[in-house]
Amino acid sequence: MRGLLEVLASRAQCAYLSDLPLCWRQRLTRQDIASLPEDAYSLWEWNDALGYLLGEGNACLSACEARDCLMGHLPGARD
């Protein structure tokens, strides 16, 4: 099974995982992330993805919270 970051990079059509932090906000939709079952990945993976994409340490207490946090950083999340 592919890890969460690899899945996100694939959905964002990144050639390299290292491209993901630069383009995920433009290429992923809230639905892309909402469609990922939170229990398909460990809490560690969700928090790791947050840290990698947002460039800061986020320690969410649940996978659902971490997924919601990612969606909250996408354009249109606060509309």
Short mmCIF file of N, CA and C in Angstrom, two decimals:
data_model
loop_
_atom_site.label_atom_id
_atom_site.label_comp_id
_atom_site.label_asym_id
_atom_site.label_seq_id
_atom_site.Cartn_x
_atom_site.Cartn_y
_atom_site.Cartn_z
N MET A 1 0.83 -1.19 0.00
CA MET A 1 0.00 0.00 0.00
C MET A 1 0.88 1.25 0.00
N ARG A 2 0.50 2.21 -0.80
CA ARG A 2 1.25 3.47 -0.86
C ARG A 2 0.93 4.32 0.35
N GLY A 3 1.90 5.11 0.76
CA GLY A 3 1.72 6.00 1.89
C GLY A 3 0.87 7.21 1.50
N LEU A 4 0.42 7.93 2.50
CA LEU A 4 -0.44 9.08 2.29
C LEU A 4 0.21 10.14 1.40
N LEU A 5 1.46 10.47 1.66
CA LEU A 5 2.13 11.48 0.84
C LEU A 5 2.24 11.05 -0.61
N GLU A 6 2.50 9.78 -0.85
CA GLU A 6 2.58 9.28 -2.22
C GLU A 6 1.22 9.38 -2.92
N VAL A 7 0.16 9.08 -2.20
CA VAL A 7 -1.19 9.17 -2.76
C VAL A 7 -1.52 10.63 -3.10
N LEU A 8 -1.21 11.53 -2.19
CA LEU A 8 -1.46 12.95 -2.44
C LEU A 8 -0.66 13.45 -3.63
N ALA A 9 0.60 13.05 -3.73
CA ALA A 9 1.44 13.45 -4.86
C ALA A 9 0.87 12.93 -6.17
N SER A 10 0.39 11.72 -6.17
CA SER A 10 -0.21 11.14 -7.37
C SER A 10 -1.47 11.90 -7.77
N ARG A 11 -2.32 12.19 -6.80
CA ARG A 11 -3.55 12.94 -7.09
C ARG A 11 -3.26 14.36 -7.55
N ALA A 12 -2.17 14.93 -7.09
CA ALA A 12 -1.78 16.28 -7.50
C ALA A 12 -0.97 16.26 -8.81
N GLN A 13 -0.76 15.08 -9.35
CA GLN A 13 -0.02 14.87 -10.59
C GLN A 13 1.40 15.43 -10.52
N CYS A 14 2.05 15.19 -9.38
CA CYS A 14 3.44 15.60 -9.20
C CYS A 14 4.37 14.52 -9.73
N ALA A 15 5.36 14.92 -10.47
CA ALA A 15 6.33 13.97 -10.98
C ALA A 15 7.20 13.43 -9.85
N TYR A 16 7.44 14.27 -8.85
CA TYR A 16 8.27 13.90 -7.72
C TYR A 16 7.57 14.28 -6.42
N LEU A 17 7.75 13.50 -5.41
CA LEU A 17 7.17 13.79 -4.11
C LEU A 17 7.64 15.16 -3.61
N SER A 18 8.86 15.52 -3.92
CA SER A 18 9.41 16.81 -3.47
C SER A 18 8.68 18.00 -4.08
N ASP A 19 7.91 17.79 -5.16
CA ASP A 19 7.13 18.86 -5.77
C ASP A 19 5.83 19.13 -5.01
N LEU A 20 5.39 18.18 -4.24
CA LEU A 20 4.09 18.28 -3.58
C LEU A 20 3.92 19.53 -2.71
N PRO A 21 4.88 19.88 -1.86
CA PRO A 21 4.68 21.08 -1.03
C PRO A 21 4.51 22.37 -1.85
N LEU A 22 5.01 22.37 -3.07
CA LEU A 22 4.94 23.57 -3.91
C LEU A 22 3.61 23.70 -4.65
N CYS A 23 2.92 22.60 -4.88
CA CYS A 23 1.75 22.67 -5.77
C CYS A 23 0.47 22.10 -5.20
N TRP A 24 0.49 21.52 -4.02
CA TRP A 24 -0.71 20.82 -3.55
C TRP A 24 -1.91 21.73 -3.39
N ARG A 25 -1.71 22.97 -2.99
CA ARG A 25 -2.86 23.88 -2.81
C ARG A 25 -3.52 24.24 -4.15
N GLN A 26 -2.76 24.22 -5.23
CA GLN A 26 -3.31 24.55 -6.54
C GLN A 26 -3.91 23.33 -7.24
N ARG A 27 -3.40 22.16 -6.92
CA ARG A 27 -3.79 20.97 -7.68
C ARG A 27 -4.75 20.02 -6.97
N LEU A 28 -4.89 20.15 -5.67
CA LEU A 28 -5.80 19.27 -4.94
C LEU A 28 -7.05 20.04 -4.55
N THR A 29 -8.16 19.33 -4.52
CA THR A 29 -9.41 19.93 -4.07
C THR A 29 -9.75 19.37 -2.70
N ARG A 30 -10.69 20.01 -2.07
CA ARG A 30 -11.15 19.50 -0.77
C ARG A 30 -11.70 18.08 -0.94
N GLN A 31 -12.35 17.82 -2.07
CA GLN A 31 -12.90 16.49 -2.32
C GLN A 31 -11.80 15.45 -2.46
N ASP A 32 -10.67 15.83 -3.05
CA ASP A 32 -9.54 14.90 -3.17
C ASP A 32 -9.12 14.39 -1.80
N ILE A 33 -9.08 15.29 -0.84
CA ILE A 33 -8.65 14.91 0.51
C ILE A 33 -9.78 14.26 1.29
N ALA A 34 -10.99 14.79 1.15
CA ALA A 34 -12.15 14.24 1.86
C ALA A 34 -12.42 12.79 1.45
N SER A 35 -12.07 12.44 0.23
CA SER A 35 -12.33 11.08 -0.25
C SER A 35 -11.36 10.05 0.32
N LEU A 36 -10.31 10.51 0.99
CA LEU A 36 -9.35 9.58 1.60
C LEU A 36 -9.89 9.15 2.96
N PRO A 37 -10.14 7.87 3.15
CA PRO A 37 -10.63 7.41 4.45
C PRO A 37 -9.57 7.67 5.53
N GLU A 38 -9.96 8.37 6.57
CA GLU A 38 -8.97 8.72 7.59
C GLU A 38 -8.35 7.50 8.25
N ASP A 39 -9.10 6.40 8.32
CA ASP A 39 -8.56 5.20 8.97
C ASP A 39 -7.69 4.36 8.04
N ALA A 40 -7.52 4.81 6.80
CA ALA A 40 -6.65 4.09 5.86
C ALA A 40 -5.18 4.38 6.13
N TYR A 41 -4.93 5.45 6.89
CA TYR A 41 -3.56 5.86 7.20
C TYR A 41 -3.46 6.10 8.70
N SER A 42 -2.30 5.89 9.22
CA SER A 42 -2.10 6.07 10.66
C SER A 42 -2.12 7.56 11.02
N LEU A 43 -2.37 7.83 12.27
CA LEU A 43 -2.32 9.21 12.76
C LEU A 43 -0.93 9.79 12.50
N TRP A 44 0.09 8.98 12.67
CA TRP A 44 1.46 9.44 12.40
C TRP A 44 1.58 9.91 10.95
N GLU A 45 1.02 9.15 9.98
CA GLU A 45 1.11 9.54 8.58
C GLU A 45 0.37 10.85 8.31
N TRP A 46 -0.80 11.01 8.91
CA TRP A 46 -1.56 12.25 8.73
C TRP A 46 -0.76 13.43 9.29
N ASN A 47 -0.23 13.28 10.49
CA ASN A 47 0.56 14.37 11.09
C ASN A 47 1.84 14.63 10.30
N ASP A 48 2.45 13.58 9.78
CA ASP A 48 3.64 13.73 8.95
C ASP A 48 3.31 14.51 7.68
N ALA A 49 2.18 14.21 7.06
CA ALA A 49 1.75 14.92 5.86
C ALA A 49 1.51 16.40 6.17
N LEU A 50 0.89 16.67 7.30
CA LEU A 50 0.68 18.07 7.70
C LEU A 50 2.01 18.80 7.83
N GLY A 51 2.94 18.19 8.52
CA GLY A 51 4.25 18.80 8.69
C GLY A 51 4.97 19.02 7.37
N TYR A 52 4.89 18.06 6.48
CA TYR A 52 5.57 18.15 5.19
C TYR A 52 4.94 19.22 4.30
N LEU A 53 3.62 19.28 4.29
CA LEU A 53 2.93 20.21 3.40
C LEU A 53 2.85 21.63 3.95
N LEU A 54 2.70 21.75 5.26
CA LEU A 54 2.54 23.07 5.85
C LEU A 54 3.85 23.64 6.38
N GLY A 55 4.87 22.79 6.47
CA GLY A 55 6.16 23.25 6.93
C GLY A 55 6.21 23.60 8.40
N GLU A 56 5.34 23.01 9.15
CA GLU A 56 5.31 23.27 10.59
C GLU A 56 4.89 21.99 11.30
N GLY A 57 5.20 21.92 12.55
CA GLY A 57 4.82 20.75 13.32
C GLY A 57 3.37 20.85 13.78
N ASN A 58 2.56 19.95 13.32
CA ASN A 58 1.17 19.88 13.74
C ASN A 58 0.96 18.54 14.40
N ALA A 59 0.40 18.56 15.57
CA ALA A 59 0.15 17.31 16.28
C ALA A 59 -1.34 17.19 16.53
N CYS A 60 -2.05 16.72 15.52
CA CYS A 60 -3.47 16.49 15.66
C CYS A 60 -3.68 15.23 16.51
N LEU A 61 -4.80 15.19 17.17
CA LEU A 61 -5.09 14.07 18.06
C LEU A 61 -5.84 12.94 17.37
N SER A 62 -6.33 13.19 16.16
CA SER A 62 -7.02 12.14 15.42
C SER A 62 -6.76 12.33 13.93
N ALA A 63 -6.93 11.26 13.18
CA ALA A 63 -6.76 11.33 11.74
C ALA A 63 -7.81 12.24 11.12
N CYS A 64 -9.02 12.22 11.65
CA CYS A 64 -10.09 13.08 11.16
C CYS A 64 -9.72 14.55 11.33
N GLU A 65 -9.18 14.89 12.47
CA GLU A 65 -8.74 16.27 12.73
C GLU A 65 -7.63 16.67 11.76
N ALA A 66 -6.70 15.79 11.51
CA ALA A 66 -5.59 16.08 10.60
C ALA A 66 -6.10 16.26 9.17
N ARG A 67 -7.02 15.40 8.75
CA ARG A 67 -7.60 15.52 7.40
C ARG A 67 -8.34 16.84 7.26
N ASP A 68 -9.11 17.19 8.28
CA ASP A 68 -9.83 18.47 8.26
C ASP A 68 -8.87 19.65 8.23
N CYS A 69 -7.76 19.53 8.92
CA CYS A 69 -6.75 20.59 8.92
C CYS A 69 -6.18 20.78 7.51
N LEU A 70 -5.87 19.69 6.83
CA LEU A 70 -5.37 19.80 5.46
C LEU A 70 -6.41 20.47 4.56
N MET A 71 -7.65 20.04 4.67
CA MET A 71 -8.71 20.63 3.84
C MET A 71 -8.88 22.12 4.16
N GLY A 72 -8.67 22.48 5.41
CA GLY A 72 -8.81 23.87 5.81
C GLY A 72 -7.75 24.79 5.24
N HIS A 73 -6.68 24.22 4.73
CA HIS A 73 -5.61 25.03 4.13
C HIS A 73 -5.72 25.11 2.61
N LEU A 74 -6.80 24.59 2.06
CA LEU A 74 -7.02 24.65 0.61
C LEU A 74 -7.84 25.88 0.26
N PRO A 75 -7.67 26.42 -0.94
CA PRO A 75 -8.48 27.58 -1.36
C PRO A 75 -9.96 27.26 -1.26
N GLY A 76 -10.72 28.24 -0.82
CA GLY A 76 -12.15 28.08 -0.69
C GLY A 76 -12.62 27.44 0.60
N ALA A 77 -11.68 27.06 1.45
CA ALA A 77 -12.06 26.36 2.68
C ALA A 77 -12.78 27.27 3.64
N ARG A 78 -12.54 28.55 3.55
CA ARG A 78 -13.15 29.47 4.51
C ARG A 78 -14.30 30.27 3.91
N ASP A 79 -14.72 29.89 2.72
CA ASP A 79 -15.81 30.62 2.05
C ASP A 79 -17.15 30.26 2.66
#
